[in-house]
Amino acid sequence: MEISIPLTVRTKSSNAISAGDECKIVQSGLTVCRTDNVLQSSDIGKPLYLSTSAGIASLTAPSTSGHSVIRIGYVIAVNGTRYPRIVLGLQYIVHLG
């Protein structure tokens, strides 16, 4: 089965990357990501999933038919913004058919 995932690369300031621009791609390790909500200290240790909104992570896994559930990592620190620190570990879980 082939899965196509729309990907929008953005900088931390939310500006889109244009064709020909250089950008940092992280495949594993510690990084920050943009979430759909400001996370709280009680969210540390929880898994983050790729949202159905391009370029956004969420504590809630997609549940709509036609989407894929992809865990992107775990929250390790929050800072009062929508950019928590995470340990990145991509894992495909399931395609919702």
Tab-separated table of C-alpha atoms in Angstrom:
chain	number	residue	atom	x	y	z
A	1	MET	CA	0.000	0.000	0.000
A	2	GLU	CA	1.302	3.446	-0.879
A	3	ILE	CA	0.375	6.392	1.319
A	4	SER	CA	0.662	9.996	0.243
A	5	ILE	CA	1.044	12.519	3.051
A	6	PRO	CA	0.702	16.227	2.221
A	7	LEU	CA	3.641	18.093	3.705
A	8	THR	CA	3.963	21.822	4.164
A	9	VAL	CA	7.411	22.868	5.348
A	10	ARG	CA	7.359	26.008	7.459
A	11	THR	CA	9.804	27.923	9.563
A	12	LYS	CA	9.187	28.465	13.266
A	13	SER	CA	7.805	31.909	12.380
A	14	SER	CA	5.111	30.129	10.287
A	15	ASN	CA	6.463	31.397	6.961
A	16	ALA	CA	6.198	28.836	4.175
A	17	ILE	CA	9.395	27.624	2.511
A	18	SER	CA	9.495	28.460	-1.203
A	19	ALA	CA	10.967	26.330	-3.954
A	20	GLY	CA	14.750	26.620	-3.875
A	21	ASP	CA	14.880	27.711	-0.211
A	22	GLU	CA	17.060	25.767	2.185
A	23	CYS	CA	15.420	24.208	5.227
A	24	LYS	CA	16.347	21.801	8.011
A	25	ILE	CA	14.732	18.360	7.889
A	26	VAL	CA	14.900	16.321	11.098
A	27	GLN	CA	14.397	12.546	10.957
A	28	SER	CA	15.096	11.631	14.574
A	29	GLY	CA	16.281	13.139	17.837
A	30	LEU	CA	15.212	16.233	19.760
A	31	THR	CA	13.417	19.049	17.972
A	32	VAL	CA	10.425	21.387	18.213
A	33	CYS	CA	7.190	21.172	16.251
A	34	ARG	CA	4.051	23.236	15.856
A	35	THR	CA	0.958	21.895	17.616
A	36	ASP	CA	-2.732	22.647	17.233
A	37	ASN	CA	-2.920	23.959	20.827
A	38	VAL	CA	-0.598	25.274	23.534
A	39	LEU	CA	0.452	22.199	25.516
A	40	GLN	CA	0.563	22.066	29.316
A	41	SER	CA	3.080	20.449	31.678
A	42	SER	CA	0.561	17.611	32.128
A	43	ASP	CA	1.105	16.800	28.413
A	44	ILE	CA	4.792	15.904	28.912
A	45	GLY	CA	5.314	12.262	27.955
A	46	LYS	CA	2.230	12.098	25.737
A	47	PRO	CA	2.489	11.037	22.086
A	48	LEU	CA	2.012	13.545	19.270
A	49	TYR	CA	0.398	12.623	15.974
A	50	LEU	CA	0.510	14.153	12.525
A	51	SER	CA	-2.652	16.223	12.255
A	52	THR	CA	-4.990	16.302	9.284
A	53	SER	CA	-3.988	19.998	9.018
A	54	ALA	CA	-0.743	20.278	7.037
A	55	GLY	CA	2.318	21.053	9.130
A	56	ILE	CA	0.592	20.630	12.513
A	57	ALA	CA	1.016	18.050	15.278
A	58	SER	CA	-1.749	17.068	17.701
A	59	LEU	CA	-2.244	15.079	20.877
A	60	THR	CA	-5.307	13.600	19.167
A	61	ALA	CA	-4.774	10.962	16.488
A	62	PRO	CA	-6.849	11.332	13.310
A	63	SER	CA	-10.032	9.248	13.373
A	64	THR	CA	-11.635	10.062	10.013
A	65	SER	CA	-11.788	7.479	7.253
A	66	GLY	CA	-9.235	8.138	4.537
A	67	HIS	CA	-6.567	9.515	6.898
A	68	SER	CA	-3.474	7.823	8.305
A	69	VAL	CA	-2.444	7.710	11.956
A	70	ILE	CA	1.246	8.616	12.203
A	71	ARG	CA	2.899	9.138	15.573
A	72	ILE	CA	5.645	11.724	15.219
A	73	GLY	CA	7.087	11.517	18.726
A	74	TYR	CA	6.614	12.373	22.383
A	75	VAL	CA	6.393	15.695	24.242
A	76	ILE	CA	9.429	16.257	26.481
A	77	ALA	CA	9.111	19.976	27.358
A	78	VAL	CA	6.553	22.761	27.019
A	79	ASN	CA	7.146	26.504	27.013
A	80	GLY	CA	3.741	28.213	26.880
A	81	THR	CA	3.701	28.364	23.072
A	82	ARG	CA	2.513	26.070	20.291
A	83	TYR	CA	6.124	24.885	19.800
A	84	PRO	CA	6.889	22.200	22.413
A	85	ARG	CA	10.165	20.295	22.470
A	86	ILE	CA	9.727	16.687	21.360
A	87	VAL	CA	11.732	13.534	20.896
A	88	LEU	CA	11.061	12.700	17.266
A	89	GLY	CA	10.339	9.087	16.374
A	90	LEU	CA	8.127	8.688	13.326
A	91	GLN	CA	5.882	5.640	13.314
A	92	TYR	CA	3.128	4.749	10.883
A	93	ILE	CA	0.263	3.227	12.893
A	94	VAL	CA	-2.658	2.579	10.503
A	95	HIS	CA	-4.549	3.918	7.464
A	96	LEU	CA	-8.187	4.485	8.367
A	97	GLY	CA	-10.251	2.970	5.592
